[in-house]
PDB file of C-alpha atoms in Angstrom:
ATOM      1  CA  MET A  56      86.722 129.380   6.639  1.00 45.00           C
ATOM      2  CA  THR A  57      86.070 125.706   5.885  1.00 48.00           C
ATOM      3  CA  ALA A  58      83.445 123.742   7.784  1.00 48.00           C
ATOM      4  CA  ALA A  59      86.181 121.696   9.496  1.00 48.00           C
ATOM      5  CA  ALA A  60      88.081 124.803  10.560  1.00 46.00           C
ATOM      6  CA  ASP A  61      84.864 126.416  11.781  1.00 51.00           C
ATOM      7  CA  ALA A  62      84.079 123.335  13.928  1.00 53.00           C
ATOM      8  CA  ARG A  63      87.563 123.330  15.417  1.00 53.00           C
ATOM      9  CA  GLY A  64      87.463 127.049  16.110  1.00 60.00           C
ATOM     10  CA  THR A  65      84.077 126.665  17.763  1.00 79.00           C
ATOM     11  CA  GLU A  66      85.425 123.950  20.072  1.00 81.00           C
ATOM     12  CA  LEU A  67      88.300 126.237  21.097  1.00 83.00           C
ATOM     13  CA  GLY A  68      85.753 128.990  21.795  1.00 84.00           C
ATOM     14  CA  ARG A  69      83.619 126.644  23.898  1.00 85.00           C
ATOM     15  CA  TYR A  70      86.627 125.722  25.966  1.00 83.00           C
ATOM     16  CA  LEU A  71      87.631 129.342  26.560  1.00 84.00           C
ATOM     17  CA  LYS A  72      84.088 130.306  27.544  1.00 86.00           C
ATOM     18  CA  ALA A  73      83.704 127.342  29.922  1.00 83.00           C
ATOM     19  CA  ARG A  74      87.030 127.956  31.621  1.00 85.00           C
ATOM     20  CA  ARG A  75      86.382 131.720  31.854  1.00 85.00           C
ATOM     21  CA  ALA A  76      83.229 130.934  33.825  1.00 84.00           C
ATOM     22  CA  GLN A  77      85.298 129.049  36.421  1.00 84.00           C
ATOM     23  CA  VAL A  78      87.574 131.988  37.318  1.00 84.00           C
ATOM     24  CA  ARG A  79      86.343 134.672  39.707  1.00 81.00           C
ATOM     25  CA  PRO A  80      87.740 138.204  39.452  1.00 82.00           C
ATOM     26  CA  GLU A  81      89.221 137.956  42.940  1.00 80.00           C
ATOM     27  CA  ASP A  82      91.077 134.791  41.875  1.00 79.00           C
ATOM     28  CA  VAL A  83      93.216 136.858  39.510  1.00 77.00           C
ATOM     29  CA  GLY A  84      93.514 140.027  41.596  1.00 78.00           C
ATOM     30  CA  LEU A  85      90.626 141.970  40.090  1.00 77.00           C
ATOM     31  CA  PRO A  86      87.888 143.743  42.061  1.00 74.00           C
ATOM     32  CA  ALA A  87      84.497 142.097  41.846  1.00 67.00           C
ATOM     33  CA  GLY A  88      83.042 145.420  40.724  1.00 62.00           C
ATOM     34  CA  ALA A  89      79.577 146.811  41.147  1.00 55.00           C
ATOM     35  CA  GLY A  90      76.461 145.625  39.408  1.00 58.00           C
ATOM     36  CA  LEU A  91      75.045 142.250  38.560  1.00 63.00           C
ATOM     37  CA  ARG A  92      77.132 139.889  36.466  1.00 65.00           C
ATOM     38  CA  ARG A  93      75.086 138.146  33.773  1.00 68.00           C
ATOM     39  CA  THR A  94      77.391 135.116  33.810  1.00 67.00           C
ATOM     40  CA  PRO A  95      79.662 133.665  36.481  1.00 74.00           C
ATOM     41  CA  GLY A  96      83.391 134.130  36.271  1.00 83.00           C
ATOM     42  CA  LEU A  97      85.404 136.670  34.314  1.00 85.00           C
ATOM     43  CA  ARG A  98      83.881 138.987  31.760  1.00 83.00           C
ATOM     44  CA  ARG A  99      85.302 138.847  28.230  1.00 86.00           C
ATOM     45  CA  GLU A 100      86.883 142.278  28.592  1.00 86.00           C
ATOM     46  CA  GLU A 101      88.535 141.264  31.865  1.00 84.00           C
ATOM     47  CA  LEU A 102      90.107 138.162  30.366  1.00 85.00           C
ATOM     48  CA  ALA A 103      91.202 140.105  27.274  1.00 84.00           C
ATOM     49  CA  ALA A 104      92.915 142.687  29.464  1.00 86.00           C
ATOM     50  CA  LEU A 105      94.645 140.022  31.537  1.00 87.00           C
ATOM     51  CA  ALA A 106      95.907 138.261  28.406  1.00 84.00           C
ATOM     52  CA  GLY A 107      96.981 141.483  26.685  1.00 86.00           C
ATOM     53  CA  VAL A 108      94.699 141.208  23.644  1.00 85.00           C
ATOM     54  CA  SER A 109      91.913 143.435  22.386  1.00 86.00           C
ATOM     55  CA  VAL A 110      88.350 142.725  23.428  1.00 86.00           C
ATOM     56  CA  ASP A 111      87.307 142.451  19.785  1.00 86.00           C
ATOM     57  CA  TYR A 112      90.031 139.874  19.091  1.00 85.00           C
ATOM     58  CA  TYR A 113      89.070 137.799  22.130  1.00 86.00           C
ATOM     59  CA  ILE A 114      85.356 137.865  21.203  1.00 87.00           C
ATOM     60  CA  ARG A 115      86.204 136.606  17.702  1.00 87.00           C
ATOM     61  CA  LEU A 116      88.339 133.879  19.262  1.00 87.00           C
ATOM     62  CA  GLU A 117      85.593 132.756  21.632  1.00 84.00           C
ATOM     63  CA  ARG A 118      82.981 132.771  18.870  1.00 85.00           C
ATOM     64  CA  GLY A 119      85.156 130.660  16.581  1.00 81.00           C
ATOM     65  CA  ARG A 120      85.746 133.442  14.048  1.00 81.00           C
ATOM     66  CA  GLU A 121      89.455 133.769  14.825  1.00 79.00           C
ATOM     67  CA  THR A 122      91.243 130.443  14.398  1.00 76.00           C
ATOM     68  CA  ASN A 123      94.925 131.317  14.324  1.00 80.00           C
ATOM     69  CA  PRO A 124      96.027 132.526  17.773  1.00 83.00           C
ATOM     70  CA  SER A 125      99.788 132.674  18.199  1.00 82.00           C
ATOM     71  CA  PRO A 126     101.470 130.428  20.798  1.00 81.00           C
ATOM     72  CA  ALA A 127     102.224 133.572  22.841  1.00 84.00           C
ATOM     73  CA  VAL A 128      98.531 134.508  22.937  1.00 84.00           C
ATOM     74  CA  VAL A 129      97.561 130.955  23.887  1.00 84.00           C
ATOM     75  CA  ASP A 130     100.144 131.004  26.692  1.00 84.00           C
ATOM     76  CA  ALA A 131      98.790 134.327  27.957  1.00 85.00           C
ATOM     77  CA  LEU A 132      95.217 133.034  27.935  1.00 87.00           C
ATOM     78  CA  GLY A 133      96.287 129.868  29.753  1.00 84.00           C
ATOM     79  CA  ARG A 134      98.023 131.853  32.482  1.00 86.00           C
ATOM     80  CA  SER A 135      95.079 134.240  32.832  1.00 86.00           C
ATOM     81  CA  LEU A 136      92.667 131.322  33.138  1.00 85.00           C
ATOM     82  CA  ARG A 137      94.952 129.692  35.730  1.00 86.00           C
ATOM     83  CA  LEU A 138      95.171 126.493  33.690  1.00 85.00           C
ATOM     84  CA  ARG A 139      97.545 123.755  34.780  1.00 81.00           C
ATOM     85  CA  GLY A 140      98.493 120.296  33.580  1.00 76.00           C
ATOM     86  CA  ASP A 141      95.891 118.640  31.351  1.00 72.00           C
ATOM     87  CA  GLY A 142      93.808 121.810  31.124  1.00 82.00           C
ATOM     88  CA  TYR A 143      96.769 123.852  29.864  1.00 79.00           C
ATOM     89  CA  GLU A 144      97.751 121.170  27.351  1.00 77.00           C
ATOM     90  CA  ARG A 145      94.188 120.930  26.072  1.00 79.00           C
ATOM     91  CA  LEU A 146      94.092 124.674  25.356  1.00 82.00           C
ATOM     92  CA  HIS A 147      97.222 124.360  23.196  1.00 80.00           C
ATOM     93  CA  GLU A 148      95.865 121.255  21.422  1.00 76.00           C
ATOM     94  CA  LEU A 149      92.598 122.989  20.547  1.00 81.00           C
ATOM     95  CA  ALA A 150      94.457 126.104  19.359  1.00 81.00           C
ATOM     96  CA  GLU A 151      96.655 123.965  17.088  1.00 79.00           C
ATOM     97  CA  LEU A 152      93.613 122.180  15.687  1.00 77.00           C
ATOM     98  CA  ALA A 153      91.768 125.462  15.094  1.00 76.00           C
ATOM     99  CA  SER A 154      94.741 126.963  13.254  1.00 73.00           C
ATOM    100  CA  GLY A 155      95.448 123.880  11.166  1.00 69.00           C
ATOM    101  CA  ARG A 156      98.925 123.477  12.659  1.00 63.00           C
ATOM    102  CA  SER A 157      97.775 120.021  13.743  1.00 56.00           C
ATOM    103  CA  SER A 158      95.517 118.659  11.031  1.00 48.00           C
ATOM    104  CA  GLU A 159      95.520 115.044  12.125  1.00 47.00           C
ATOM    105  CA  LEU A 160      92.517 113.955  14.148  1.00 46.00           C
ATOM    106  CA  PRO A 161      92.720 110.774  16.222  1.00 49.00           C
ATOM    107  CA  ALA A 162      92.201 107.574  14.321  1.00 49.00           C
ATOM    108  CA  SER A 163      88.698 106.184  14.539  1.00 48.00           C
ATOM    109  CA  SER A 164      88.242 103.925  17.512  1.00 54.00           C
ATOM    110  CA  ASP A 165      88.563 100.257  16.660  1.00 62.00           C
ATOM    111  CA  HIS A 166      86.215  98.074  18.696  1.00 83.00           C
ATOM    112  CA  THR A 167      88.025  94.834  17.878  1.00 86.00           C
ATOM    113  CA  VAL A 168      90.322  93.637  20.679  1.00 91.00           C
ATOM    114  CA  ARG A 169      93.462  91.834  19.525  1.00 90.00           C
ATOM    115  CA  ASP A 170      93.968  88.206  20.536  1.00 92.00           C
ATOM    116  CA  SER A 171      97.213  89.139  22.284  1.00 92.00           C
ATOM    117  CA  VAL A 172      95.323  91.624  24.466  1.00 93.00           C
ATOM    118  CA  LEU A 173      92.683  89.030  25.309  1.00 94.00           C
ATOM    119  CA  ARG A 174      95.488  86.716  26.441  1.00 95.00           C
ATOM    120  CA  MET A 175      96.829  89.509  28.647  1.00 95.00           C
ATOM    121  CA  LEU A 176      93.404  89.895  30.251  1.00 96.00           C
ATOM    122  CA  ALA A 177      93.406  86.184  31.063  1.00 95.00           C
ATOM    123  CA  SER A 178      96.997  86.226  32.335  1.00 96.00           C
ATOM    124  CA  VAL A 179      96.463  88.925  34.984  1.00 96.00           C
ATOM    125  CA  ARG A 180      93.760  86.956  36.841  1.00 94.00           C
ATOM    126  CA  PRO A 181      92.790  87.128  39.651  1.00 94.00           C
ATOM    127  CA  LEU A 182      93.249  90.881  39.152  1.00 97.00           C
ATOM    128  CA  PRO A 183      90.121  92.487  37.649  1.00 97.00           C
ATOM    129  CA  ALA A 184      90.896  93.918  34.210  1.00 97.00           C
ATOM    130  CA  TYR A 185      89.051  95.182  31.162  1.00 97.00           C
ATOM    131  CA  VAL A 186      89.612  96.993  27.853  1.00 96.00           C
ATOM    132  CA  VAL A 187      87.764 100.175  26.887  1.00 95.00           C
ATOM    133  CA  SER A 188      87.550 102.221  23.696  1.00 92.00           C
ATOM    134  CA  ARG A 189      88.641 105.853  23.435  1.00 89.00           C
ATOM    135  CA  TYR A 190      85.211 106.932  24.679  1.00 92.00           C
ATOM    136  CA  ASN A 191      84.897 104.353  27.484  1.00 93.00           C
ATOM    137  CA  ARG A 192      82.913 101.596  25.790  1.00 94.00           C
ATOM    138  CA  VAL A 193      83.848  98.313  27.506  1.00 96.00           C
ATOM    139  CA  LEU A 194      85.103  95.955  24.792  1.00 95.00           C
ATOM    140  CA  ALA A 195      86.388  92.986  26.794  1.00 96.00           C
ATOM    141  CA  ALA A 196      86.998  91.916  30.399  1.00 96.00           C
ATOM    142  CA  ASN A 197      88.233  88.941  32.355  1.00 96.00           C
ATOM    143  CA  PRO A 198      85.745  87.270  34.789  1.00 95.00           C
ATOM    144  CA  PRO A 199      86.680  89.349  37.877  1.00 96.00           C
ATOM    145  CA  GLY A 200      86.653  92.448  35.675  1.00 96.00           C
ATOM    146  CA  ARG A 201      83.101  91.634  34.588  1.00 95.00           C
ATOM    147  CA  ARG A 202      81.989  91.063  38.178  1.00 95.00           C
ATOM    148  CA  LEU A 203      83.557  94.342  39.277  1.00 96.00           C
ATOM    149  CA  MET A 204      80.718  96.201  37.484  1.00 95.00           C
ATOM    150  CA  PRO A 205      77.438  94.385  38.270  1.00 95.00           C
ATOM    151  CA  GLY A 206      74.666  94.901  35.766  1.00 94.00           C
ATOM    152  CA  LEU A 207      76.802  96.370  32.991  1.00 95.00           C
ATOM    153  CA  TRP A 208      76.744  93.104  31.067  1.00 94.00           C
ATOM    154  CA  ASP A 209      72.942  93.022  31.113  1.00 93.00           C
ATOM    155  CA  TRP A 210      73.009  95.895  28.615  1.00 94.00           C
ATOM    156  CA  PRO A 211      73.383  95.321  24.844  1.00 93.00           C
ATOM    157  CA  GLU A 212      76.999  95.197  23.713  1.00 91.00           C
ATOM    158  CA  ASP A 213      76.976  98.644  22.103  1.00 89.00           C
ATOM    159  CA  GLN A 214      75.548 100.216  25.307  1.00 93.00           C
ATOM    160  CA  ARG A 215      78.251  98.973  27.684  1.00 95.00           C
ATOM    161  CA  ASN A 216      79.937 102.283  28.320  1.00 96.00           C
ATOM    162  CA  LEU A 217      81.473 103.185  31.691  1.00 95.00           C
ATOM    163  CA  THR A 218      80.348 106.812  31.561  1.00 96.00           C
ATOM    164  CA  ARG A 219      76.792 105.743  30.759  1.00 96.00           C
ATOM    165  CA  TYR A 220      77.017 103.136  33.547  1.00 97.00           C
ATOM    166  CA  VAL A 221      77.976 105.545  36.340  1.00 96.00           C
ATOM    167  CA  PHE A 222      75.217 108.001  35.417  1.00 96.00           C
ATOM    168  CA  LEU A 223      72.325 105.814  34.289  1.00 95.00           C
ATOM    169  CA  HIS A 224      72.636 102.335  35.781  1.00 96.00           C
ATOM    170  CA  PRO A 225      71.119 101.981  39.289  1.00 94.00           C
ATOM    171  CA  VAL A 226      74.090  99.893  40.458  1.00 95.00           C
ATOM    172  CA  GLY A 227      76.573 102.272  38.836  1.00 93.00           C
ATOM    173  CA  ARG A 228      75.113 105.111  40.892  1.00 91.00           C
ATOM    174  CA  THR A 229      75.804 103.267  44.173  1.00 94.00           C
ATOM    175  CA  LEU A 230      78.924 101.249  43.355  1.00 95.00           C
ATOM    176  CA  TYR A 231      81.520 104.007  43.579  1.00 94.00           C
ATOM    177  CA  GLU A 232      82.325 106.096  46.655  1.00 91.00           C
ATOM    178  CA  PRO A 233      82.074 109.000  46.655  1.00 92.00           C
ATOM    179  CA  TRP A 234      79.869 108.945  43.548  1.00 93.00           C
ATOM    180  CA  GLU A 235      80.117 112.697  42.997  1.00 93.00           C
ATOM    181  CA  ASP A 236      83.916 112.584  42.694  1.00 92.00           C
ATOM    182  CA  THR A 237      83.777 109.539  40.418  1.00 92.00           C
ATOM    183  CA  VAL A 238      81.399 111.101  37.913  1.00 93.00           C
ATOM    184  CA  ALA A 239      83.264 114.419  37.901  1.00 93.00           C
ATOM    185  CA  LEU A 240      86.493 112.619  36.992  1.00 91.00           C
ATOM    186  CA  SER A 241      84.684 110.487  34.432  1.00 92.00           C
ATOM    187  CA  VAL A 242      83.335 113.541  32.600  1.00 93.00           C
ATOM    188  CA  ALA A 243      86.672 115.372  32.807  1.00 92.00           C
ATOM    189  CA  HIS A 244      88.377 112.320  31.310  1.00 90.00           C
ATOM    190  CA  LEU A 245      85.795 112.123  28.515  1.00 90.00           C
ATOM    191  CA  ARG A 246      86.463 115.784  27.758  1.00 89.00           C
ATOM    192  CA  ALA A 247      90.200 115.067  27.660  1.00 86.00           C
ATOM    193  CA  VAL A 248      90.049 112.144  25.238  1.00 82.00           C
ATOM    194  CA  GLY A 249      87.357 113.733  23.077  1.00 77.00           C
ATOM    195  CA  GLY A 250      88.645 117.288  22.783  1.00 67.00           C
ATOM    196  CA  ALA A 251      90.681 116.692  19.639  1.00 63.00           C
ATOM    197  CA  ASP A 252      87.727 115.115  17.808  1.00 71.00           C
ATOM    198  CA  PRO A 253      84.559 116.665  19.254  1.00 72.00           C
ATOM    199  CA  ASP A 254      82.435 115.616  16.261  1.00 74.00           C
ATOM    200  CA  SER A 255      83.136 111.886  16.611  1.00 80.00           C
ATOM    201  CA  PRO A 256      79.810 110.039  16.050  1.00 84.00           C
ATOM    202  CA  GLU A 257      80.492 107.766  19.033  1.00 87.00           C
ATOM    203  CA  LEU A 258      81.182 110.722  21.312  1.00 90.00           C
ATOM    204  CA  THR A 259      78.321 112.917  20.123  1.00 90.00           C
ATOM    205  CA  ALA A 260      75.798 110.070  20.486  1.00 92.00           C
ATOM    206  CA  LEU A 261      76.958 109.348  24.043  1.00 94.00           C
ATOM    207  CA  VAL A 262      77.026 112.993  25.097  1.00 94.00           C
ATOM    208  CA  GLY A 263      73.643 113.692  23.500  1.00 94.00           C
ATOM    209  CA  GLU A 264      72.026 110.807  25.365  1.00 95.00           C
ATOM    210  CA  LEU A 265      73.528 111.752  28.729  1.00 96.00           C
ATOM    211  CA  MET A 266      72.694 115.446  28.324  1.00 95.00           C
ATOM    212  CA  LEU A 267      69.032 114.470  27.947  1.00 96.00           C
ATOM    213  CA  LYS A 268      68.921 111.857  30.695  1.00 95.00           C
ATOM    214  CA  SER A 269      71.180 113.276  33.430  1.00 95.00           C
ATOM    215  CA  THR A 270      71.174 116.809  34.773  1.00 94.00           C
ATOM    216  CA  GLN A 271      74.383 116.021  36.668  1.00 94.00           C
ATOM    217  CA  PHE A 272      76.152 115.068  33.455  1.00 96.00           C
ATOM    218  CA  ALA A 273      74.899 118.178  31.661  1.00 95.00           C
ATOM    219  CA  ARG A 274      76.213 120.412  34.441  1.00 94.00           C
ATOM    220  CA  LEU A 275      79.627 118.737  34.511  1.00 93.00           C
ATOM    221  CA  TRP A 276      79.952 118.658  30.724  1.00 93.00           C
ATOM    222  CA  GLU A 277      79.359 122.395  30.486  1.00 90.00           C
ATOM    223  CA  ARG A 278      82.143 123.035  32.999  1.00 88.00           C
ATOM    224  CA  TYR A 279      84.676 121.631  30.499  1.00 87.00           C
ATOM    225  CA  ASP A 280      87.029 120.312  33.174  1.00 88.00           C
ATOM    226  CA  VAL A 281      89.819 118.241  31.622  1.00 86.00           C
ATOM    227  CA  CYS A 282      91.675 115.371  33.293  1.00 83.00           C
ATOM    228  CA  GLU A 283      93.276 112.486  31.425  1.00 77.00           C
ATOM    229  CA  ARG A 284      93.811 109.704  33.945  1.00 73.00           C
ATOM    230  CA  GLY A 285      96.653 107.216  33.833  1.00 78.00           C
ATOM    231  CA  GLY A 286      95.905 105.489  37.114  1.00 83.00           C
ATOM    232  CA  GLY A 287      94.730 106.143  40.630  1.00 89.00           C
ATOM    233  CA  GLN A 288      92.522 104.730  43.353  1.00 92.00           C
ATOM    234  CA  LYS A 289      88.813 103.943  43.560  1.00 94.00           C
ATOM    235  CA  SER A 290      86.603 102.984  46.471  1.00 95.00           C
ATOM    236  CA  PHE A 291      83.712 100.596  45.881  1.00 96.00           C
ATOM    237  CA  ARG A 292      80.663  99.506  47.835  1.00 95.00           C
ATOM    238  CA  HIS A 293      80.210  96.313  45.905  1.00 95.00           C
ATOM    239  CA  PRO A 294      76.874  94.482  46.336  1.00 93.00           C
ATOM    240  CA  LYS A 295      78.541  91.043  46.123  1.00 91.00           C
ATOM    241  CA  VAL A 296      81.905  91.350  47.871  1.00 93.00           C
ATOM    242  CA  GLY A 297      81.422  94.383  50.117  1.00 93.00           C
ATOM    243  CA  PRO A 298      83.473  97.583  50.451  1.00 94.00           C
ATOM    244  CA  MET A 299      86.992  97.769  49.027  1.00 96.00           C
ATOM    245  CA  THR A 300      89.489 100.354  47.845  1.00 96.00           C
ATOM    246  CA  LEU A 301      91.601  99.359  44.844  1.00 96.00           C
ATOM    247  CA  THR A 302      94.402 101.006  42.905  1.00 96.00           C
ATOM    248  CA  TYR A 303      94.349 100.851  39.128  1.00 95.00           C
ATOM    249  CA  GLU A 304      96.721 101.371  36.232  1.00 95.00           C
ATOM    250  CA  VAL A 305      95.751 102.391  32.704  1.00 94.00           C
ATOM    251  CA  MET A 306      97.799 101.129  29.748  1.00 93.00           C
ATOM    252  CA  ARG A 307      97.348 102.535  26.252  1.00 90.00           C
ATOM    253  CA  LEU A 308      97.235  99.902  23.540  1.00 90.00           C
ATOM    254  CA  ALA A 309      99.212 100.813  20.436  1.00 82.00           C
ATOM    255  CA  ARG A 310      97.581 100.939  16.990  1.00 78.00           C
ATOM    256  CA  THR A 311      94.022 100.694  18.320  1.00 81.00           C
ATOM    257  CA  GLY A 312      92.632 104.227  17.928  1.00 79.00           C
ATOM    258  CA  GLY A 313      92.599 104.857  21.658  1.00 85.00           C
ATOM    259  CA  GLN A 314      91.915 101.539  23.382  1.00 90.00           C
ATOM    260  CA  ARG A 315      93.102 101.257  26.984  1.00 93.00           C
ATOM    261  CA  MET A 316      93.548  98.310  29.320  1.00 96.00           C
ATOM    262  CA  VAL A 317      92.646  98.958  32.975  1.00 96.00           C
ATOM    263  CA  VAL A 318      93.944  96.639  35.717  1.00 97.00           C
ATOM    264  CA  TYR A 319      92.983  96.811  39.419  1.00 97.00           C
ATOM    265  CA  GLN A 320      94.938  95.539  42.405  1.00 97.00           C
ATOM    266  CA  ALA A 321      95.165  95.796  46.188  1.00 96.00           C
ATOM    267  CA  ALA A 322      97.936  95.529  48.763  1.00 94.00           C
ATOM    268  CA  PRO A 323      98.615  91.863  49.656  1.00 94.00           C
ATOM    269  CA  GLY A 324      97.040  90.539  52.830  1.00 94.00           C
ATOM    270  CA  THR A 325      94.590  93.411  53.253  1.00 95.00           C
ATOM    271  CA  PRO A 326      90.790  93.266  53.556  1.00 95.00           C
ATOM    272  CA  ASP A 327      90.697  95.088  50.203  1.00 96.00           C
ATOM    273  CA  GLU A 328      92.628  92.254  48.563  1.00 96.00           C
ATOM    274  CA  ARG A 329      90.391  89.618  50.138  1.00 95.00           C
ATOM    275  CA  ALA A 330      87.311  91.418  48.821  1.00 95.00           C
ATOM    276  CA  MET A 331      88.878  91.765  45.370  1.00 96.00           C
ATOM    277  CA  LEU A 332      89.818  88.075  45.206  1.00 95.00           C
ATOM    278  CA  ARG A 333      86.205  87.095  45.909  1.00 94.00           C
ATOM    279  CA  LEU A 334      85.358  88.561  42.495  1.00 95.00           C
ATOM    280  CA  GLU A 335      86.813  85.357  41.045  1.00 91.00           C
ATOM    281  CA  SER A 336      83.798  83.449  42.320  1.00 84.00           C
ATOM    282  CA  PRO A 337      80.368  83.733  40.621  1.00 77.00           C
ATOM    283  CA  ASP A 338      78.800  83.139  44.053  1.00 75.00           C
ATOM    284  CA  ALA A 339      80.880  85.739  45.887  1.00 62.00           C
ATOM    285  CA  ARG A 340      79.599  87.012  49.221  1.00 64.00           C
ATOM    286  CA  PRO A 341      80.845  89.800  51.504  1.00 60.00           C
ATOM    287  CA  GLU A 342      83.268  88.799  54.226  1.00 59.00           C
ATOM    288  CA  GLN A 343      81.342  88.303  57.455  1.00 56.00           C
ATOM    289  CA  ALA A 344      82.618  90.341  60.382  1.00 49.00           C
ATOM    290  CA  PRO A 345      82.404  88.656  63.800  1.00 40.00           C
ATOM    291  CA  PRO A 346      79.601  89.941  66.048  1.00 38.00           C
ATOM    292  CA  GLU A 347      80.610  92.606  68.544  1.00 42.00           C
ATOM    293  CA  HIS A 348      79.348  90.528  71.544  1.00 40.00           C
ATOM    294  CA  PRO A 349      79.254  86.854  70.524  1.00 41.00           C
ATOM    295  CA  GLN A 350      77.050  84.604  72.624  1.00 38.00           C
ATOM    296  CA  PRO A 351      78.062  81.038  73.662  1.00 38.00           C
ATOM    297  CA  ALA A 352      76.764  78.569  71.100  1.00 38.00           C
ATOM    298  CA  ASP A 353      75.096  76.374  73.771  1.00 36.00           C
ATOM    299  CA  LYS A 354      73.431  79.244  75.663  1.00 38.00           C
ATOM    300  CA  PRO A 355      70.825  81.198  73.721  1.00 36.00           C
ATOM    301  CA  CYS A 356      70.310  84.845  74.577  1.00 36.00           C
ATOM    302  CA  PRO A 357      67.939  85.140  77.589  1.00 36.00           C
ATOM    303  CA  THR A 358      64.687  86.981  77.283  1.00 32.00           C
ATOM    304  CA  TYR A 359      65.149  90.395  78.864  1.00 32.00           C
ATOM    305  CA  ALA A 360      62.422  92.679  80.197  1.00 37.00           C
ATOM    306  CA  PRO A 361      63.763  96.137  81.075  1.00 37.00           C
ATOM    307  CA  SER A 362      62.832  97.571  84.423  1.00 37.00           C
ATOM    308  CA  THR A 363      61.504 101.056  85.003  1.00 38.00           C
ATOM    309  CA  ALA A 364      65.031 102.198  85.885  1.00 38.00           C
ATOM    310  CA  ASP A 365      66.394 100.696  82.689  1.00 36.00           C
ATOM    311  CA  ALA A 366      63.760 102.418  80.610  1.00 35.00           C
ATOM    312  CA  SER A 367      64.750 105.816  82.002  1.00 34.00           C
ATOM    313  CA  VAL A 368      68.380 105.515  80.911  1.00 33.00           C
ATOM    314  CA  GLY A 369      69.347 107.176  77.610  1.00 34.00           C
TER     315      GLY A 369
END
């Protein structure tokens, strides 16, 4: 086995092992059994039986020593692991890479943003928009897009990565709500875009740093959840413009090695849109809500000393 084939087979094995740990015996109609389980999820022999393959064959597959599973075997493993959508597709992609049926790895990420894309960023203002690399490095943004992520631009250019931002930047850890859901999706997306080229220097450097610096990232990375996002909704608690919930669309940019343009928007006339539009201003401030019990401007609040009866209430 060549070194490249061994690496690809190992990545397939990692995926199978991680997904096996997420499936409980009762999820697939098996008894939990007696005795202590050394690892969570299904045992190797249980998954092999469910998929209709020998235990020895499955162990070789998980250890990266078997790199040519048939499509029927891959389908059976996917069904047994209860994979759907992106997770099911990723299993087939990794099996094809391991077997050599798909020998082409993704083109190396290009960090140069075309002039035409920069013009697009300018043309969508006042909508916040930015361009990221395959592995979430922010390459360009329009002014509201820059202000959407406070503090990111204080980092050196080669450190401006959205996954790093949500885990390691103090503002990134409070900007998104709920933070736990945001980081779980971020890691699942990184797994999705990086699965076909797990040895990419850009990816391995990012993952290595976050594994050392964030226990949350390490836990989520080992789960090997996969979710390639094409759009959705995010809620922010922005320190400059206040809370807002925005929808976003993700557009792949052709011939770039994985660059994507992300554009945010909000429904017209809503508080979310008003908050978003304030990102256009460098001196943006949250919208001030009126006081619950406004006092007349020419009559200051009287000094009030509670009586004994008042003090006993509540």
